[in-house]
Coordinates of C-alpha atoms in Angstrom, one line a residue:
X5 CA -38.6 -6.3 130.9
X6 CA -40.2 -3.7 133.2
X7 CA -40.0 0.0 132.6
X8 CA -37.9 0.2 135.7
X9 CA -35.1 -1.7 134.0
X10 CA -35.6 -0.5 130.5
X11 CA -33.1 1.6 128.7
X12 CA -34.6 4.2 126.3
X13 CA -33.3 6.9 124.0
X14 CA -35.6 9.9 123.9
X15 CA -35.4 12.4 121.0
X16 CA -36.9 15.9 121.6
X17 CA -36.7 17.7 118.3
X18 CA -39.9 19.7 118.0
X19 CA -38.2 23.0 118.9
X20 CA -36.5 24.4 115.8
X21 CA -33.8 26.2 117.8
X22 CA -32.7 23.1 119.9
X23 CA -32.5 19.3 119.6
X24 CA -32.1 17.2 122.8
X25 CA -31.4 13.5 123.1
X26 CA -31.5 11.7 126.4
X27 CA -30.5 8.1 127.2
X28 CA -32.4 6.9 130.3
X29 CA -32.3 3.7 132.3
X30 CA -35.4 3.1 134.5
X31 CA -36.3 6.8 134.1
X32 CA -32.9 8.0 135.4
X33 CA -30.9 10.2 133.0
X34 CA -27.6 8.5 131.8
X35 CA -26.5 10.6 128.9
X36 CA -27.6 13.9 127.4
X37 CA -26.8 15.5 124.0
X38 CA -27.9 19.0 123.3
X39 CA -27.3 21.1 120.1
X40 CA -28.6 24.6 119.3
X41 CA -29.0 25.9 115.8
X42 CA -27.0 28.9 117.1
X43 CA -24.2 26.6 118.4
X44 CA -24.1 23.8 115.8
X45 CA -21.0 21.7 116.1
X46 CA -18.2 21.7 113.6
X47 CA -16.6 18.5 115.0
X48 CA -16.1 15.9 112.3
X49 CA -16.3 18.4 109.4
X50 CA -13.5 18.1 106.8
X51 CA -12.0 21.2 105.0
X52 CA -9.3 21.9 102.5
X53 CA -7.4 24.6 104.3
X54 CA -4.5 27.0 103.6
X55 CA -1.7 27.4 106.2
X56 CA -1.5 31.1 107.2
X57 CA 1.2 31.0 109.9
X58 CA 3.6 28.6 111.4
X59 CA 4.7 29.2 115.0
X60 CA 7.8 27.4 116.0
X61 CA 7.4 28.5 119.6
X62 CA 3.9 27.0 119.8
X63 CA 4.8 24.0 117.6
X64 CA 1.5 24.8 115.8
X65 CA 0.2 26.2 112.6
X66 CA -2.9 28.4 112.0
X67 CA -5.0 27.2 109.1
X68 CA -7.6 29.2 107.1
X69 CA -10.5 26.9 106.6
X70 CA -13.0 29.6 105.6
X71 CA -14.3 30.4 109.0
X72 CA -14.2 33.7 111.0
X73 CA -11.1 32.5 112.9
X74 CA -8.2 30.4 111.7
X75 CA -8.0 26.8 113.0
X76 CA -5.3 25.6 115.3
X77 CA -3.2 22.7 114.1
X78 CA -0.7 21.3 116.6
X79 CA 2.3 19.4 115.5
X80 CA 1.0 16.2 117.2
X81 CA -2.0 16.4 114.8
X82 CA 0.0 16.6 111.6
X83 CA 0.8 13.7 109.3
X84 CA 4.0 13.7 107.4
X85 CA 4.4 12.1 103.9
X86 CA 4.2 8.3 104.2
X87 CA 3.3 8.4 107.9
X88 CA 0.7 6.0 109.4
X89 CA -1.3 8.1 111.9
X90 CA -3.1 5.2 113.5
X91 CA 0.2 3.7 114.8
X92 CA 0.0 6.3 117.5
X93 CA -1.2 4.9 120.9
X94 CA -3.6 7.8 121.2
X95 CA -4.7 10.8 119.2
X96 CA -2.4 13.7 120.0
X97 CA 0.6 11.6 121.1
X98 CA 3.9 12.2 119.2
X99 CA 5.3 9.1 117.4
X100 CA 8.5 7.5 118.5
X101 CA 11.7 8.5 116.7
X102 CA 13.3 11.8 115.8
X103 CA 11.5 14.9 117.2
X104 CA 9.0 16.3 114.6
X105 CA 9.1 20.1 114.2
X106 CA 6.2 22.0 112.8
X107 CA 8.5 24.3 110.8
X108 CA 9.9 21.2 109.0
X109 CA 6.4 19.9 108.1
X110 CA 4.3 22.9 107.0
X111 CA 4.9 26.3 105.4
X112 CA 2.7 29.4 104.9
X113 CA 0.5 29.0 101.8
X114 CA 0.6 25.2 101.8
X115 CA -2.8 23.5 101.3
X116 CA -3.8 20.8 103.8
X117 CA -6.7 18.5 104.3
X118 CA -7.9 18.8 107.9
X119 CA -10.8 17.7 110.1
X120 CA -12.2 19.6 113.1
X121 CA -11.6 17.9 116.4
X122 CA -12.7 20.7 118.7
X123 CA -15.3 23.5 118.3
X124 CA -14.4 27.2 118.6
X125 CA -14.7 28.5 122.1
X126 CA -14.5 32.1 123.4
X127 CA -11.7 33.9 121.5
X128 CA -10.2 30.6 120.2
X129 CA -10.9 29.2 116.8
X130 CA -11.5 25.4 116.1
X131 CA -8.8 22.8 116.6
X132 CA -8.1 20.6 113.6
X133 CA -6.2 17.4 112.7
X134 CA -4.7 16.0 109.6
X135 CA -5.6 12.5 110.8
X136 CA -8.9 12.5 108.8
X137 CA -11.5 9.7 109.3
X138 CA -15.1 9.1 108.3
X139 CA -17.3 7.3 110.9
X140 CA -20.1 4.9 109.9
X141 CA -22.4 2.9 112.1
X142 CA -20.1 -0.2 112.2
X143 CA -16.8 1.0 110.6
X144 CA -14.6 4.0 110.5
X145 CA -12.8 4.7 107.2
X146 CA -9.2 5.9 107.6
X147 CA -7.9 7.3 104.3
X148 CA -4.3 7.8 105.4
X149 CA -3.6 4.1 106.0
X150 CA -4.5 0.9 104.3
X151 CA -4.6 -1.2 107.5
X152 CA -7.7 -2.8 109.0
X153 CA -8.0 -2.7 112.8
X154 CA -10.6 -3.7 115.4
X155 CA -11.7 -1.4 118.3
X156 CA -9.8 -2.0 121.5
X157 CA -13.2 -2.1 123.3
X158 CA -14.0 -5.4 121.6
X159 CA -11.9 -7.6 124.0
X160 CA -13.2 -11.1 123.1
X161 CA -10.3 -12.8 121.1
X162 CA -12.7 -15.0 119.2
X163 CA -14.9 -12.1 118.2
X164 CA -11.9 -10.0 117.2
X165 CA -10.7 -12.8 115.0
X166 CA -14.1 -13.3 113.4
X167 CA -14.4 -9.5 112.6
X168 CA -10.9 -9.5 111.1
X169 CA -11.8 -12.5 108.9
X170 CA -15.0 -10.7 107.7
X171 CA -13.1 -7.5 107.0
X172 CA -10.4 -9.4 105.0
X173 CA -13.2 -10.9 102.9
X174 CA -14.6 -7.5 102.2
X175 CA -11.2 -5.8 101.4
X176 CA -10.1 -8.7 99.3
X177 CA -13.3 -8.5 97.2
X178 CA -13.2 -4.7 97.0
X179 CA -9.5 -3.6 97.0
X180 CA -8.9 0.0 97.9
X181 CA -6.2 2.3 99.1
X182 CA -7.9 3.2 102.4
X183 CA -8.1 1.5 105.8
X184 CA -10.9 0.7 108.3
X185 CA -11.4 0.4 112.0
X186 CA -14.2 -1.9 113.1
X187 CA -16.3 -0.1 115.7
X188 CA -17.6 -1.6 119.0
X189 CA -21.2 -1.6 117.6
X190 CA -20.2 -4.2 115.0
X191 CA -19.9 -7.0 117.6
X192 CA -22.5 -9.4 116.2
X193 CA -23.3 -7.6 113.0
X194 CA -24.3 -9.6 109.9
X195 CA -21.9 -9.6 107.0
X196 CA -24.4 -7.7 104.8
X197 CA -24.6 -4.8 107.3
X198 CA -20.8 -4.5 107.4
X199 CA -20.7 -4.6 103.6
X200 CA -23.3 -1.8 103.3
X201 CA -21.3 0.4 105.7
X202 CA -18.1 -0.5 103.9
X203 CA -19.5 0.6 100.5
X204 CA -21.3 3.7 101.8
X205 CA -18.1 5.0 103.5
X206 CA -16.1 4.4 100.3
X207 CA -18.6 6.4 98.3
X208 CA -18.5 9.3 100.7
X209 CA -14.7 9.3 100.8
X210 CA -14.5 9.2 97.0
X211 CA -16.8 12.3 96.8
X212 CA -14.7 14.1 99.5
X213 CA -11.5 13.2 97.6
X214 CA -12.9 14.4 94.3
X215 CA -13.9 17.7 95.9
X216 CA -10.5 18.1 97.5
X217 CA -8.7 17.8 94.2
X218 CA -11.0 20.3 92.5
X219 CA -11.6 22.9 95.2
X220 CA -9.4 25.9 96.0
X221 CA -8.6 26.4 99.7
X222 CA -10.3 27.3 101.9
X223 CA -13.2 25.0 101.1
X224 CA -15.7 22.8 103.0
X225 CA -15.5 19.2 101.7
X226 CA -17.7 17.3 104.2
X227 CA -20.1 18.1 106.9
X228 CA -21.1 15.7 109.7
X229 CA -24.7 14.6 109.8
X230 CA -27.3 16.2 112.0
X231 CA -27.3 15.5 115.8
X232 CA -30.1 13.0 115.8
X233 CA -28.6 10.7 113.2
X234 CA -25.1 11.2 114.5
X235 CA -26.1 10.3 118.1
X236 CA -28.1 7.2 117.0
X237 CA -25.2 6.1 114.8
X238 CA -22.7 6.5 117.6
X239 CA -24.6 5.7 120.7
X240 CA -27.4 3.2 119.9
X241 CA -26.6 -0.2 121.3
X242 CA -28.4 -3.5 121.4
X243 CA -29.5 -2.9 125.1
X244 CA -31.5 0.2 124.1
X245 CA -35.1 -1.1 124.1
X246 CA -36.8 2.0 122.5
X247 CA -36.0 5.1 120.6
X248 CA -38.9 7.5 121.1
X249 CA -39.1 10.6 118.9
X250 CA -41.5 13.6 119.2
X251 CA -41.2 15.1 115.7
X252 CA -42.7 13.3 112.7
X253 CA -40.1 14.6 110.2
X254 CA -37.2 13.5 112.4
X255 CA -39.0 10.2 113.0
X256 CA -39.2 9.6 109.2
X257 CA -35.4 10.3 108.8
X258 CA -34.6 7.9 111.6
X259 CA -36.9 5.3 110.1
X260 CA -35.0 5.6 106.8
X261 CA -31.7 5.4 108.7
X262 CA -32.8 2.2 110.5
X263 CA -34.1 0.6 107.3
X264 CA -30.8 1.2 105.5
X265 CA -28.2 0.7 108.3
X266 CA -29.7 -1.6 110.9
X267 CA -33.1 -3.0 109.8
X268 CA -33.1 -5.6 112.7
X269 CA -33.8 -2.8 115.2
X270 CA -36.4 -0.8 113.2
X271 CA -39.3 -2.0 115.4
X272 CA -37.7 -0.3 118.4
X273 CA -38.3 3.2 116.9
X274 CA -41.5 4.9 118.0
X275 CA -43.2 8.3 117.4
X276 CA -44.8 10.2 120.3
X277 CA -46.1 13.5 119.0
X278 CA -48.8 13.9 121.6
X279 CA -49.6 17.2 123.3
X280 CA -47.6 16.6 126.4
X281 CA -43.9 17.4 125.8
X282 CA -41.8 14.2 125.7
X283 CA -39.3 15.2 128.4
X284 CA -42.0 16.3 130.7
X285 CA -43.9 13.0 130.2
X286 CA -40.8 11.1 131.3
X287 CA -39.8 13.4 134.1
X288 CA -36.6 14.6 132.5
X289 CA -37.0 18.4 132.7
X290 CA -36.4 18.4 136.4
X291 CA -33.4 16.1 136.1
X292 CA -31.9 18.4 133.4
X293 CA -32.7 21.5 135.6
X294 CA -30.5 19.9 138.3
X295 CA -27.5 20.0 136.0
X296 CA -27.3 23.8 136.6
X297 CA -26.8 23.3 140.3
X298 CA -23.4 23.2 141.8
X299 CA -24.4 20.8 144.5
X300 CA -25.5 17.2 143.8
X301 CA -26.8 15.1 146.7
X302 CA -25.6 11.5 147.1
X303 CA -27.9 8.6 148.1
X304 CA -26.5 8.1 151.6
X305 CA -26.6 11.8 152.6
X306 CA -23.2 13.1 151.3
X307 CA -22.8 15.5 148.4
X308 CA -20.5 16.7 145.7
X309 CA -19.9 20.4 144.8
X310 CA -18.9 21.1 141.2
X311 CA -17.0 24.4 140.6
X312 CA -16.1 25.1 136.9
X313 CA -13.4 27.7 136.6
X314 CA -11.5 29.2 133.6
X315 CA -8.6 26.8 133.9
X316 CA -10.2 23.7 135.4
X317 CA -13.1 22.1 137.1
X318 CA -12.8 21.5 140.9
X319 CA -15.1 18.9 142.5
X320 CA -15.3 18.6 146.3
X321 CA -16.8 15.5 148.1
X322 CA -18.6 16.0 151.4
X323 CA -19.8 13.4 153.8
X324 CA -22.8 15.4 155.0
X325 CA -25.0 13.9 157.8
X326 CA -23.2 10.6 157.7
X327 CA -20.5 12.0 160.0
X328 CA -22.3 10.2 162.9
X329 CA -21.3 6.8 161.5
X330 CA -19.1 4.9 163.9
X331 CA -16.2 4.1 161.6
X332 CA -14.8 7.2 159.8
X333 CA -12.8 5.1 157.4
X334 CA -15.8 3.0 156.3
X335 CA -17.8 6.2 156.0
X336 CA -15.2 7.8 153.8
X337 CA -15.0 4.8 151.5
X338 CA -18.8 4.5 151.2
X339 CA -19.2 8.2 150.4
X340 CA -16.2 8.3 148.0
X341 CA -17.5 5.3 146.0
X342 CA -21.0 6.9 145.7
X343 CA -19.3 10.1 144.7
X344 CA -17.1 8.4 142.1
X345 CA -20.1 7.0 140.3
X346 CA -22.0 10.3 140.4
X347 CA -19.1 12.4 139.4
X348 CA -18.4 10.4 136.3
X349 CA -22.1 10.6 135.4
X350 CA -22.1 14.4 135.9
X351 CA -19.0 14.8 133.7
X352 CA -20.9 13.1 130.8
X353 CA -24.2 14.9 131.4
X354 CA -22.6 18.4 131.7
X355 CA -20.0 17.6 129.1
X356 CA -17.2 19.0 131.3
X357 CA -13.8 18.8 129.7
X358 CA -10.2 19.8 130.3
X359 CA -8.6 19.4 133.6
X360 CA -10.8 18.1 136.5
X361 CA -9.5 17.8 140.0
X362 CA -11.6 15.8 142.5
X363 CA -11.0 16.2 146.3
X364 CA -12.2 13.0 147.8
X365 CA -12.6 12.4 151.5
X366 CA -9.3 11.4 153.0
X367 CA -8.7 7.7 153.6
X368 CA -5.8 6.0 155.3
X369 CA -6.0 2.4 154.0
X370 CA -4.2 1.7 150.7
X371 CA -6.7 -0.9 149.7
X372 CA -9.5 1.6 150.1
X373 CA -7.7 4.0 147.9
X374 CA -7.2 1.2 145.3
X375 CA -10.9 0.4 145.4
X376 CA -11.8 4.1 144.8
X377 CA -9.3 4.5 141.9
X378 CA -10.6 1.2 140.3
X379 CA -14.2 2.5 140.7
X380 CA -13.4 5.7 138.9
X381 CA -11.7 3.8 136.0
X382 CA -14.6 1.4 135.8
X383 CA -17.1 4.2 135.5
X384 CA -15.0 6.0 132.9
X385 CA -15.6 3.1 130.5
X386 CA -19.2 4.4 130.0
X387 CA -17.8 7.7 128.7
X388 CA -17.0 7.9 125.0
X389 CA -14.7 10.9 125.5
X390 CA -11.0 10.1 125.8
X391 CA -9.7 10.4 129.3
X392 CA -6.5 10.3 131.2
X393 CA -6.8 9.4 134.9
X394 CA -3.8 10.0 137.1
X395 CA -3.2 7.9 140.3
X396 CA -4.9 9.0 143.5
X397 CA -2.5 11.3 145.4
X398 CA -1.5 10.9 149.1
X399 CA -4.2 13.4 150.0
X400 CA -7.0 11.6 148.0
X401 CA -6.8 14.1 145.2
X402 CA -7.6 12.7 141.7
X403 CA -6.8 14.4 138.5
X404 CA -8.6 13.7 135.2
X405 CA -8.0 15.1 131.8
X406 CA -11.2 14.7 129.7
X407 CA -11.3 15.4 126.0
X408 CA -13.1 18.6 125.3
X409 CA -14.5 18.7 121.8
X410 CA -17.3 21.3 122.3
X411 CA -18.6 23.9 124.8
X412 CA -20.1 22.4 128.0
X413 CA -23.9 22.4 128.6
X414 CA -23.5 25.4 130.9
X415 CA -21.7 27.5 128.3
X416 CA -24.3 26.6 125.6
X417 CA -27.3 27.3 127.8
X418 CA -26.1 30.1 130.1
X419 CA -24.6 33.6 130.1
X420 CA -22.1 35.1 132.6
X421 CA -24.1 36.7 135.4
X422 CA -23.7 40.5 135.3
X423 CA -24.6 40.8 138.9
X424 CA -21.5 38.9 140.1
X425 CA -18.9 40.1 137.6
X426 CA -19.0 37.0 135.5
X427 CA -18.1 34.6 138.3
X428 CA -21.5 32.8 138.0
X429 CA -24.0 32.0 135.2
X430 CA -27.6 32.6 134.5
X431 CA -29.7 30.9 131.8
X432 CA -29.5 32.9 128.5
X433 CA -32.4 34.4 126.7
X434 CA -32.7 31.5 124.2
X435 CA -32.7 28.9 127.0
X436 CA -35.4 30.8 128.9
X437 CA -37.6 31.2 125.8
X438 CA -37.4 27.5 125.1
X439 CA -38.3 26.7 128.8
X440 CA -41.4 29.0 128.4
X441 CA -42.5 27.1 125.3
X442 CA -42.1 23.7 127.0
X443 CA -43.9 24.8 130.2
X444 CA -46.8 26.2 128.1
X445 CA -47.2 22.9 126.2
X446 CA -47.2 21.0 129.5
X447 CA -49.6 23.4 131.2
X448 CA -52.1 23.7 128.4
X449 CA -52.5 19.9 128.3
X450 CA -54.4 20.2 131.6
X451 CA -58.2 20.0 131.4
X452 CA -58.8 22.5 134.2
X453 CA -56.8 25.3 132.5
X454 CA -58.3 27.7 129.9
X455 CA -55.9 30.6 130.0
X456 CA -52.2 30.8 130.8
X457 CA -50.4 34.1 131.5
X458 CA -46.6 34.1 131.3
X459 CA -44.8 37.1 132.8
X460 CA -41.3 37.3 131.4
X461 CA -38.5 39.9 131.1
X462 CA -38.6 42.2 128.1
X463 CA -35.7 40.4 126.5
X464 CA -37.4 37.0 126.7
X465 CA -40.7 38.6 125.4
X466 CA -38.8 40.0 122.5
X467 CA -37.4 36.6 121.6
X468 CA -40.8 34.9 121.9
X469 CA -42.4 37.5 119.6
X470 CA -40.3 35.8 116.9
X471 CA -42.3 32.7 117.6
X472 CA -45.8 34.2 117.5
X473 CA -46.8 31.6 114.9
X474 CA -45.8 28.8 117.2
X475 CA -47.7 30.4 120.1
X476 CA -50.9 30.7 117.9
X477 CA -50.6 27.1 116.9
X478 CA -50.4 26.1 120.6
X479 CA -53.6 28.1 121.2
X480 CA -55.4 26.5 118.3
X481 CA -54.3 23.0 119.1
X482 CA -55.5 23.2 122.7
X483 CA -58.4 25.6 122.1
X484 CA -57.0 27.8 124.9
X485 CA -55.5 31.3 125.3
X486 CA -51.9 32.4 126.1
X487 CA -51.1 35.9 127.4
X488 CA -47.4 37.0 127.2
X489 CA -46.7 39.9 129.6
X490 CA -43.3 41.6 129.4
X491 CA -42.4 42.7 133.0
X492 CA -39.4 44.9 133.6
X493 CA -39.1 43.9 137.2
X494 CA -38.4 40.3 136.3
X495 CA -34.8 39.1 135.8
X496 CA -34.2 37.4 132.4
X497 CA -33.8 34.0 134.1
X498 CA -37.2 34.1 135.9
X499 CA -40.7 33.4 134.5
X500 CA -43.9 33.6 136.4
X501 CA -47.0 31.7 135.2
X502 CA -50.6 32.2 136.3
X503 CA -53.3 29.7 135.2
X504 CA -57.0 30.4 135.0
X505 CA -60.1 28.3 134.3
X506 CA -63.0 29.0 132.0
X507 CA -64.7 31.2 134.6
X508 CA -61.6 33.4 134.9
X509 CA -60.7 32.1 138.4
X510 CA -57.0 31.6 139.1
X511 CA -56.3 27.9 139.5
X512 CA -52.6 28.1 140.4
X513 CA -49.3 30.0 140.0
X514 CA -45.8 28.6 139.4
X515 CA -42.4 30.0 138.7
X516 CA -39.6 28.8 136.4

């Protein structure tokens, strides 16, 4: 297989403040996962909490789980005694039967076992659910039910039947009072791999259950694994040809993970700790930079404009220079189909959640509208976030509700712009400092460069002073010099670089 067709997972973990994981196909960014040590996710963590308040008007309770802000527990995320949560068609949907009222289910002071399903955001605390589960590579343990199910994404009837048979053999040989869901990744998994996952999850749940019985609320019972292991566990698939890591320590942890969980694919793991930053080497930094732009160009000349607001995300589709095409209806369909594919990709990459309204170019023919709606639904299958897609309206407006579990890429990497009253964003100090470090690594790798001067705002310079040891290591590794120049005239989101050769002559300048 040529590199043009190859699908790779690239793990950038050398910066202690940030870990980034990209999935690329033929060099084009397909998925991006970013986590900062200053914004580590709580999603998946399990706590023993204490109900502080029950609000009948909100049909929700606020639960103290030991964090700064109480967690939000909606009635649709509660589990009554003897209830089977996984009978629900979707998470968050109320079960059929008599209406369930929060005031009849919970009371102040009551201790509850909950799992975080959405990170804190702004003034809001985390959202939690009593529908607790533990994910493994091939299975998900569901402690509140004893049933065994198979992921709906496995559609082959023969394969589903085979997996049910394998799971019956496992559960018959190892009786327990918990249930399991067979994940999509388990498609052609050997029995031994399923058994290993089965036994591992039972050990983890036993430890969680023991801590829950002994601990006094509020208490942390289980923390999800680090981003790298979590992403490989959840997103690695058989069509990923390589997993390339730039940090030796992370590479070793992944090597251990592959050996224990999926040894068949261990040979696909590679270490690339060379001097050139991994994402620069694979031309990903420029693609990631484009995710901060509101406008995204389409292959045939059209464009989409993405406008996140406080209550929703509005996306407008423009035909651009293609307006000269003879048939306006064909033009509209062509542009809309291109836009549908790109919009669904941008939702994944930017991690946009909540309500999304797309204003497609108006079309008259019903079959074209059906084609567009089908294209959106087909593209949505690549997204692991839960989505509700409403039918296309008379005016070619499409509404999507996308599960929001954590802050978007923009919120993590940017601050509200003080110059425009908070209506726009600029990259925050941490993001700019990380960009400076990456740019220095890439620039110092050039043979014709001996000295690099980086002119930055005083705020960015102050942040980088906390990384003087890293800067010195860069100088020693490349046998070159770095000059950091705080410049009051520069905005915090702008960095100017000047590069010099061994004779002190300026080779070139560039700006980030």
